[in-house]
Coordinates of C-alpha atoms and ligand atoms in Angstrom, one line a residue:
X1 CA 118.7 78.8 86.0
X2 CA 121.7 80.9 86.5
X3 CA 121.4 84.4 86.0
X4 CA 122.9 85.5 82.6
X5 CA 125.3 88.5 82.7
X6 CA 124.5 89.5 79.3
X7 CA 120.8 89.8 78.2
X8 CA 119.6 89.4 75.0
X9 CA 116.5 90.8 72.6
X10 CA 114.5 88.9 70.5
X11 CA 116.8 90.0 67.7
X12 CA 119.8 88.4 69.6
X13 CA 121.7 91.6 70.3
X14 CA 122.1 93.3 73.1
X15 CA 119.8 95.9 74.4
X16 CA 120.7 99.3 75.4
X17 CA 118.0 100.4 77.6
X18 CA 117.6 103.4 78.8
X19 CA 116.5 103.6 82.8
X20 CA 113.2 104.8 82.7
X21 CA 110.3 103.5 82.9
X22 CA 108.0 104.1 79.8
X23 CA 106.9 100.8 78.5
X24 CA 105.8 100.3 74.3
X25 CA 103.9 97.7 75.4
X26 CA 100.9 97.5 77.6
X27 CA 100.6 94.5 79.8
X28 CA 97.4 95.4 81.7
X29 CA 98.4 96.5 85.5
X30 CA 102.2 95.9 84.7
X31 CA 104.2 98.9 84.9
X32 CA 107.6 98.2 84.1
X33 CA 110.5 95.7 85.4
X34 CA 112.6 96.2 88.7
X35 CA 116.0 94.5 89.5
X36 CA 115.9 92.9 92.5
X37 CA 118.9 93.6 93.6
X38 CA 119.7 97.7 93.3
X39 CA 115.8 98.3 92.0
X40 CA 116.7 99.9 88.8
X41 CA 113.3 99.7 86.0
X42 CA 113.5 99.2 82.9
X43 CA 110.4 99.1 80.1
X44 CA 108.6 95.7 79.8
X45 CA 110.1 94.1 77.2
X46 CA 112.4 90.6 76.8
X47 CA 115.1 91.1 79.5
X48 CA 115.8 89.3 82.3
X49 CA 118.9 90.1 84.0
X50 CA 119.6 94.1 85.1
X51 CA 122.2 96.1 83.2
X52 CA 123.3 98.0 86.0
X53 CA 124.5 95.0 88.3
X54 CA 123.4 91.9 86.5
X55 CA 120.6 91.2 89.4
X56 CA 117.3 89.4 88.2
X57 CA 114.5 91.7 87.1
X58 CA 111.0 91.0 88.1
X59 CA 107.8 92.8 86.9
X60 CA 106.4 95.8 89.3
X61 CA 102.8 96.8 89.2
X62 CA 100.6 99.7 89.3
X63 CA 98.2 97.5 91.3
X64 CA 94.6 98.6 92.0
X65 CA 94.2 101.0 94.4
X66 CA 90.1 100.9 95.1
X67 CA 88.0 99.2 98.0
X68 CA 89.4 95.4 98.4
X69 CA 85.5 94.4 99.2
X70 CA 84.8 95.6 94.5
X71 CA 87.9 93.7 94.1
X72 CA 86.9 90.5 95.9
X73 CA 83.8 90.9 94.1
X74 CA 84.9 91.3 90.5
X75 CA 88.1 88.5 91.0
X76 CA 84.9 86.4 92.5
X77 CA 82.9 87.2 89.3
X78 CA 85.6 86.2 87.2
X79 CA 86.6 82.7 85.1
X80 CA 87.4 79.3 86.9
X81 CA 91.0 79.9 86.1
X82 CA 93.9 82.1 86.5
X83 CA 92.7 85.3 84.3
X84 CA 90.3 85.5 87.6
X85 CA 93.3 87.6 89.0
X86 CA 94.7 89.3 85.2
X87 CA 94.2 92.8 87.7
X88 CA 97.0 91.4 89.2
X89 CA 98.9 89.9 87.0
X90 CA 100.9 91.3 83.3
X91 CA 98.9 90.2 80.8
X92 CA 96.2 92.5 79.0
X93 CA 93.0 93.6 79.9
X94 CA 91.5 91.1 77.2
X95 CA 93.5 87.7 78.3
X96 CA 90.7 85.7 78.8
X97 CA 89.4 85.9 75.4
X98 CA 92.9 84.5 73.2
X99 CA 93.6 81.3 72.5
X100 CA 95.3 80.4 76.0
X101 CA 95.1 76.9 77.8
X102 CA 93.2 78.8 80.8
X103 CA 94.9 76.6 83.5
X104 CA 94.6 77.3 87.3
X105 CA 91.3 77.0 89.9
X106 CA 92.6 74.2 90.6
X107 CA 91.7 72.2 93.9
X108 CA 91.9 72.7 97.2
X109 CA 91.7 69.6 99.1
X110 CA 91.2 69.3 102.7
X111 CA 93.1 66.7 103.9
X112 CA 91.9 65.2 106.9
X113 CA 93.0 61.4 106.9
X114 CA 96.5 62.9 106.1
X115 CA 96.3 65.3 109.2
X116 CA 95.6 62.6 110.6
X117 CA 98.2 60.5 109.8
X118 CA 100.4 63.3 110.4
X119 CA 99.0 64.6 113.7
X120 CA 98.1 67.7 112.1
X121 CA 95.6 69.5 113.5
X122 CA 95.2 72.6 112.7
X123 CA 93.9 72.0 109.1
X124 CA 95.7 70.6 106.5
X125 CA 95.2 71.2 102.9
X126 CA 96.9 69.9 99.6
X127 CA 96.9 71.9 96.5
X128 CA 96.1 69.8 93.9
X129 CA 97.8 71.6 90.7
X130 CA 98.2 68.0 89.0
X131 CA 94.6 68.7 87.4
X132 CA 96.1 71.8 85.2
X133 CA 95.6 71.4 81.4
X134 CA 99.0 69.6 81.1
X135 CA 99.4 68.1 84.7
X136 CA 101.4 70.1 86.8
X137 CA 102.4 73.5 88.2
X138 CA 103.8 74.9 84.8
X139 CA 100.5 75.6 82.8
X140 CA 100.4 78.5 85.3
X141 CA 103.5 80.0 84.2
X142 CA 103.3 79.4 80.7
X143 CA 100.3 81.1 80.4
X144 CA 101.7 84.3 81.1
X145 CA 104.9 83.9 79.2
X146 CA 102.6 82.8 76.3
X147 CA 100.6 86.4 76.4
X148 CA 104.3 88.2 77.1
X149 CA 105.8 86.5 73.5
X150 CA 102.4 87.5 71.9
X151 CA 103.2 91.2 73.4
X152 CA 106.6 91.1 72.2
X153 CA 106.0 90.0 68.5
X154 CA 107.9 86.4 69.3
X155 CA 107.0 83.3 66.7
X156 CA 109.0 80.3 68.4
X157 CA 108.6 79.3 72.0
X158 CA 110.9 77.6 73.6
X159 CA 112.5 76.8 77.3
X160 CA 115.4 74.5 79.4
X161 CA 113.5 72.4 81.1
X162 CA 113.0 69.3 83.7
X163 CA 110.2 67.9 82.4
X164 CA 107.1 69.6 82.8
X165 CA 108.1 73.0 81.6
X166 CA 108.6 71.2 77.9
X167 CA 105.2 69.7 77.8
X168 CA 103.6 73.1 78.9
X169 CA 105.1 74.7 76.6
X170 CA 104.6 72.4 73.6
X171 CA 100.4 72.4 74.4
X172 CA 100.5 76.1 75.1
X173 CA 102.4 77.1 72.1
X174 CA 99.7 74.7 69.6
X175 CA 96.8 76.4 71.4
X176 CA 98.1 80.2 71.2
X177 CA 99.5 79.4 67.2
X178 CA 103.4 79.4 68.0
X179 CA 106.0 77.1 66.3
X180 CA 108.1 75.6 69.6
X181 CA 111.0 73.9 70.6
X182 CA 111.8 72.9 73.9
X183 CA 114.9 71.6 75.6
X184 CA 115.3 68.8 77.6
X185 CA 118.3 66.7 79.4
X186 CA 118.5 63.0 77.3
X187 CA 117.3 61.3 80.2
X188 CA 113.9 61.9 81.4
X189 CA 110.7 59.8 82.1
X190 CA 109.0 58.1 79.3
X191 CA 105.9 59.9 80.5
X192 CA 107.6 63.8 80.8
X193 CA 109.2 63.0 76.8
X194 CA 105.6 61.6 75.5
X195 CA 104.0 64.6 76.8
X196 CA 106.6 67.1 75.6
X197 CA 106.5 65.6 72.2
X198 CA 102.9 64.6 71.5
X199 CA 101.4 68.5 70.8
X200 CA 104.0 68.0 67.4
X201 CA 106.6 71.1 68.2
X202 CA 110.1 69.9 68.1
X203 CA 111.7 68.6 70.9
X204 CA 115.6 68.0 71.7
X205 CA 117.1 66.1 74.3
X206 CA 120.6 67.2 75.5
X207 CA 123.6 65.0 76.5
X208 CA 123.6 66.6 80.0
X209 CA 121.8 67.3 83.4
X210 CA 119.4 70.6 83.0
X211 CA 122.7 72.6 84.1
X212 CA 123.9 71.5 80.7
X213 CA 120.8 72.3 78.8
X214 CA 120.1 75.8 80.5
X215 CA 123.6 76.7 79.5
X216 CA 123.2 75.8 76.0
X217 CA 119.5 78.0 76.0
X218 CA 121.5 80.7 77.2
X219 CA 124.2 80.6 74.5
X220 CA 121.2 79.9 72.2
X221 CA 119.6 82.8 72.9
X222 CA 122.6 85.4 71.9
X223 CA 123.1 83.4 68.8
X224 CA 120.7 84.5 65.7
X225 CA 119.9 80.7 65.5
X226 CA 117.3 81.8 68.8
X227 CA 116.2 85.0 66.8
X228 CA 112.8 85.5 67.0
X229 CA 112.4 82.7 70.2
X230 CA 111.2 83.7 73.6
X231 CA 112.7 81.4 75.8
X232 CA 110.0 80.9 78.8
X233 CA 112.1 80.6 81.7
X234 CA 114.7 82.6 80.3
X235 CA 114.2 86.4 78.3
X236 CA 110.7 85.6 79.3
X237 CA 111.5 84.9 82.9
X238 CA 110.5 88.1 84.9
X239 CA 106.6 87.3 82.8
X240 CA 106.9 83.7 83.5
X241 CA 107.6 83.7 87.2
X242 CA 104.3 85.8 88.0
X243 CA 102.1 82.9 86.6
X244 CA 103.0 81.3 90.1
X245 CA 101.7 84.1 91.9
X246 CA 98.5 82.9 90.9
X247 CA 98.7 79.8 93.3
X248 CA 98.8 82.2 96.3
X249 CA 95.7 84.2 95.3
X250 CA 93.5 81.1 94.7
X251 CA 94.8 79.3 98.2
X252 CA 93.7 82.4 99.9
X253 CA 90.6 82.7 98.2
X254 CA 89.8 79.2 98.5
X255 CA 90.4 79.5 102.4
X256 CA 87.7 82.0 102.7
X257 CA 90.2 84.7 102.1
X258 CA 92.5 84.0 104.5
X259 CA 96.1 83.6 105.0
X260 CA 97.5 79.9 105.9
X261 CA 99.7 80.1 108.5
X262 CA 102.0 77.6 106.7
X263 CA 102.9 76.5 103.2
X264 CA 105.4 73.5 102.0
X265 CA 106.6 74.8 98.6
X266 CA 109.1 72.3 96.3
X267 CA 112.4 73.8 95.0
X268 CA 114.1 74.0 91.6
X269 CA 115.0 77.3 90.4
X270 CA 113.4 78.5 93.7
X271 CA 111.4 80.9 91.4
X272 CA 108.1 79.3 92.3
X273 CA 108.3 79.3 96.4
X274 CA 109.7 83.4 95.7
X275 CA 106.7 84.3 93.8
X276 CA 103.9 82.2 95.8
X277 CA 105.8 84.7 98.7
X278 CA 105.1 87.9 96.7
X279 CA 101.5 86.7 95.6
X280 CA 100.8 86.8 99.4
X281 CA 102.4 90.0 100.0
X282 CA 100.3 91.5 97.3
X283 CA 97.5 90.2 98.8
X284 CA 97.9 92.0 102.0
X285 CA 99.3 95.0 100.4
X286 CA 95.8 95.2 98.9
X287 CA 94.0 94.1 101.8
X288 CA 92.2 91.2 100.4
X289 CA 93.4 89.1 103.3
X290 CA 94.3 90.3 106.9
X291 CA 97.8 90.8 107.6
X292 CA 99.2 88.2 110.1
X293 CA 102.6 86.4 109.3
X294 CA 102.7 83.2 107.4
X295 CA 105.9 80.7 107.2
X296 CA 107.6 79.2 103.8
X297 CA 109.2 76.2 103.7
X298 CA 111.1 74.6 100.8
X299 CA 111.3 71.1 99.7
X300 CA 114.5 68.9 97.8
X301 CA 115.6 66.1 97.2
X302 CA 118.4 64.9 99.3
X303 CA 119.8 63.8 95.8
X304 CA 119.7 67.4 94.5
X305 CA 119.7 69.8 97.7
X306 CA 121.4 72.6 97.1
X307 CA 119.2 75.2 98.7
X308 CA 118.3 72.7 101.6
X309 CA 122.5 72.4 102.1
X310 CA 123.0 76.0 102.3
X311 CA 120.0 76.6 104.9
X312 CA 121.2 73.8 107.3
X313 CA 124.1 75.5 107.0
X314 CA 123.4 78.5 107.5
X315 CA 125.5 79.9 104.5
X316 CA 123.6 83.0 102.7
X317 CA 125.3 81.3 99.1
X318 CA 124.2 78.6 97.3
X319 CA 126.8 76.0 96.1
X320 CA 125.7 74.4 93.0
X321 CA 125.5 70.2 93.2
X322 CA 125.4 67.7 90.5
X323 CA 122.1 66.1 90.9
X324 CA 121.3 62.7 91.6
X325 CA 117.7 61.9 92.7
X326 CA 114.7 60.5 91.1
X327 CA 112.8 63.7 91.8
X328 CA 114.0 64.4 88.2
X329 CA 111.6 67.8 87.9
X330 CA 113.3 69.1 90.8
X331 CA 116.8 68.3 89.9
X332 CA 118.1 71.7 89.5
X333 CA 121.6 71.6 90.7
X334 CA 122.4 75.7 90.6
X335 CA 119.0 77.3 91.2
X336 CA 119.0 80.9 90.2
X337 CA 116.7 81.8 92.8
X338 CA 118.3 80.1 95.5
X339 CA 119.5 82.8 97.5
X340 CA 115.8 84.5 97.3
X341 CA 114.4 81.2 98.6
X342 CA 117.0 81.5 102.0
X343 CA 115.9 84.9 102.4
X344 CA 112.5 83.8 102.6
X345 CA 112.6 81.3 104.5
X346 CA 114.7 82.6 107.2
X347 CA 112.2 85.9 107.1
X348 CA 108.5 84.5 107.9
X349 CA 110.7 81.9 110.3
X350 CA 110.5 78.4 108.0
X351 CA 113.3 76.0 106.6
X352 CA 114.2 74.3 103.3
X353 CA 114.5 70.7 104.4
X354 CA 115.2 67.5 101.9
X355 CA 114.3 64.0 102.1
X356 CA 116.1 61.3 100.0
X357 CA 114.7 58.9 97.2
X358 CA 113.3 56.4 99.3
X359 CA 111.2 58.5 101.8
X360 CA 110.2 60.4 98.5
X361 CA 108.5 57.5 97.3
X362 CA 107.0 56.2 100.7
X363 CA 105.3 60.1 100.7
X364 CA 103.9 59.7 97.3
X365 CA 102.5 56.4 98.3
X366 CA 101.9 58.2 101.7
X367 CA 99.3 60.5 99.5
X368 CA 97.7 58.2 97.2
X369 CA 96.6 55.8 99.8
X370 CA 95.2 58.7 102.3
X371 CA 93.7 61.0 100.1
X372 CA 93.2 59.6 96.6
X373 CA 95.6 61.4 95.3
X374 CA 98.7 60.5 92.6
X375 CA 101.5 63.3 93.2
X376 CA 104.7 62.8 90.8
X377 CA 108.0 63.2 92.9
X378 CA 108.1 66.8 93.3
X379 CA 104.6 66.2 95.4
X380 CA 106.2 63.0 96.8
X381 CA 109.3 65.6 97.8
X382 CA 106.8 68.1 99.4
X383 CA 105.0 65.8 101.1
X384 CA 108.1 63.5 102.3
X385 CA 109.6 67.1 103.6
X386 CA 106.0 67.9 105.1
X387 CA 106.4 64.7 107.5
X388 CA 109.5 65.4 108.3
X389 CA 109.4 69.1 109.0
X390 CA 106.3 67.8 111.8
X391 CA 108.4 65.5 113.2
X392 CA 111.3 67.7 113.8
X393 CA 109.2 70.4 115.2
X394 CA 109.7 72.9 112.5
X395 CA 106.6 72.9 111.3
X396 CA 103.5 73.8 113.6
X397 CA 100.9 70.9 113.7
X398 CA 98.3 73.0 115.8
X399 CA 98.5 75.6 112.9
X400 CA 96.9 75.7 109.6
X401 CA 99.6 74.2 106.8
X402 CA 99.0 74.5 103.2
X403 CA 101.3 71.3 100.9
X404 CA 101.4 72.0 97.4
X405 CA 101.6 68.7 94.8
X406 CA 102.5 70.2 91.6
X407 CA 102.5 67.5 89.1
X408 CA 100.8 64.0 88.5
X409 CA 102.2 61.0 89.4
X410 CA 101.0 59.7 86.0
X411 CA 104.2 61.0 84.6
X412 CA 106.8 59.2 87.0
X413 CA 105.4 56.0 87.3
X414 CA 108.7 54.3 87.2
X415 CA 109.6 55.6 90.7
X416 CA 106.8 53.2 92.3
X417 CA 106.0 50.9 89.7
X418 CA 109.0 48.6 91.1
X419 CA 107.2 48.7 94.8
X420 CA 103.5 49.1 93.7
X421 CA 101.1 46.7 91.5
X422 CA 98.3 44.2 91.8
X423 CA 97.8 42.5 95.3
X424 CA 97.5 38.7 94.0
X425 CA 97.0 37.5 89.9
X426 CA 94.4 34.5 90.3
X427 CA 92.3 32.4 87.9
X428 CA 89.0 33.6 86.9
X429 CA 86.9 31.1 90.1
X430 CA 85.7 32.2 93.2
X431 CA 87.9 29.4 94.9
X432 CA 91.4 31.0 93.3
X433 CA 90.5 34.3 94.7
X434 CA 88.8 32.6 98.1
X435 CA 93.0 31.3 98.3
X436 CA 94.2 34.7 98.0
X437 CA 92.3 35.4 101.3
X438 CA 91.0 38.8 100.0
X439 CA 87.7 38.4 101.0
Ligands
LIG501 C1 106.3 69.3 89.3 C2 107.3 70.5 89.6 N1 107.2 71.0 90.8 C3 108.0 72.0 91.2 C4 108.9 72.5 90.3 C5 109.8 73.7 90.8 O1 109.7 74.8 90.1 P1 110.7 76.1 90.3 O2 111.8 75.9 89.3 O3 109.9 77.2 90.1 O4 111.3 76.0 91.7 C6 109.1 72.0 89.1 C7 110.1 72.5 88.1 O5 110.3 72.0 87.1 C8 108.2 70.9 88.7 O6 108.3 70.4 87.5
LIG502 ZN1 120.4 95.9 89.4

């Protein structure tokens, strides 16, 4: 998503807010939002994009401040899912008990027969964030937006997304008592559109790529056709983006809280790799884990590789691509937080790499068949970027290495239904299958 130069309130008009810091609403630890760029603050409320110099605005904290031991001990205590960490995160005090879809706690899967395959050593985990309520990464995110729209009296949700976003949204908004529509490009897998569509909010495809349809939220949301809609990924963006914080808390505390020494992160927006990065600074800011440097790298899709294109490069801008890759929930051809992902890769010493269609299926199959389990292409991505990242010596194979899959491959089955089904069809007799030789 590109960043919008003019923001808009719920009431589609735009907001002149003052520069301090004084929040109406109370989002638990969050204390207001920061630009990224010149670091101006601004109370919490539906804005996204600074009014000083158009920069991104995140949320900043008033994080606890006690021993780290009490707040091991009380995330520890806490529920099996993300609200384990609400100190840390802006949502209120209460979260746990509205109606929410509770994702997160998801597994942690040591993956030895894929080190091995990979001549990892050092320990090799997968993240396994297909088992979230709707199958991938997004329940995270949506969560928090979800108790941000409730905070800001919105009744509609809505988003641009690639696939996954719009079926996150559509559950989340029936369980939390919102009307939704979601956006989508025309084209997407049969199983991202039955999943978007089946919780019964409205659902549009767009004649375009998600460029197109993000363009169209933004105009959208101006427009007092969007008044009263909190746009996940867009006025609810700065809200949204911390839900992936979350993924770096749990890996650390399912290591034993400990920092991995490396993490392969896919790429869209970019805003998922950027806030797994500040979930681990946090961390160590608050001492939960010892401070000791850890190394981000990005996956794409050769098809859709901006961010990978610009890092080879060496360039410090992202030029936007037209996408063209089966790794359809990655196929973001002007990622707003692009640039942020160059930054941090270049600073803890990784690299975004890309790997094209083909590789991105052999990975996914690469998975299934090692580890039992089914990543969609943005794991197939990950993974395919994983392999290659060992083999050209970027990545450390003595050192511990942390690969996230982020979505089920239950929802792309088309990219390896063509190279993947039964090994023979026989008649129902012992001799037919004694012919196959699969005894
Ligand atoms: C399965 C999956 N993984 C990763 C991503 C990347 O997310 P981000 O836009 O935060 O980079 C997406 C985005 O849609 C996705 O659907
Ligand atoms: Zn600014």
């Amino acid at each position: 998503m590109a960043v919008q130069a003019a923001t808009a309130t719920s009431q589609g008009t735009t907001p002149e807010t003052p520069a301090t810091t004084t929040s109406a609403v109370s989002l638990g630890p969050a204390a207001a939002l920061s630009c990224r760029e010149c670091g101006t603050r601004f109370p919490l409320g539906p804005i996204f994009a600074c009014q000083e110099c158009f920069g991104p605005l995140e949320v900043a904290y008033d994080l606890p401040s006690g021993d780290p031991e009490s707040l091991k001990k009380q995330i520890e205590a806490g529920p099996d899912n993300i609200w384990r960490y609400a100190p840390l995160l802006p949502v209120p005090a209460d979260v746990a008990d509205k109606p929410n879809l509770n994702p997160g706690f998801t597994k942690l899967v040591k993956a030895d027969r894929l080190a091995a395959e990979l001549g990892v050593t050092g320990g090799l985990y997968v993240k396994d964030d297909s088992g979230n309520p709707t199958h991938s990464f997004k329940d995270r995110v949506v969560a928090i937006a979800v108790e941000a729209a409730r905070a800001f009296g919105f009744t509609t949700l809505s988003c641009s997304s690639t696939g996954n976003l719009a079926g996150a949204v559509g559950a989340a908004a029936r369980r939390a008592g919102f009307r939704s529509c979601v956006f989508i490009p025309h084209d997407l897998e049969a199983g991202k559109v039955v999943m978007a569509a089946v919780y019964g909010g409205d659902l549009v495809g767009i004649e375009g790529n998600y460029d197109d349809v993000n363009r169209f939220c933004s105009e959208l949301i101006g427009d007092p056709l969007g008044e009263g809609w909190g746009f996940v990924n867009v006025n609810l963006r700065p809200y949204y983006g911390e839900g992936s914080k979350t993924l770096a808390y749990e890996i650390c505390e399912q290591l034993g809280w400990e920092l991995p020494d490396q993490l392969v992160i896919p790429i869209a927006s970019g805003s998922q790799l950027t806030k797994i990065d500040k979930g681990l600074k946090e961390l160590i800011q608050l001492g939960l884990v010892e401070d000791k440097p850890y190394k981000i790298f990005g996956a794409q899709a050769e098809g859709c590789s901006p961010v990978s294109t610009a890092f080879k490069a060496g360039h410090d801008v992202v030029r936007p691509q037209k996408p063209n890759t089966i790794a359809k929930s990655l196929a973001i051809g002007n990622p707003a937080d692009g640039p942020y992902v160059l930054d941090i890769a270049r600073r803890t010493g990784g690299a975004v790499e890309d790997v094209n269609d083909e590789q991105v299926v052999d990975a996914i199959k690469l998975l299934a068949r090692t580890e039992g389990i089914f990543a969609e292409t943005a794991g197939g991505v990950t993974v395919g970027v994983t392999k290659k990242l060992i083999e050209n010596g970027r990545i450390d194979p003595a050192k511990s290495l942390v690969v996230l899959n982020t979505g089920d491959g239950l929802k792309t089955l088309d990219a390896v239904a063509p190279t993947t089904g039964p090994t023979a069809t026989i008649r129902p007799s012992l001799d037919s299958f004694r012919e196959a030789g699969l005894g």
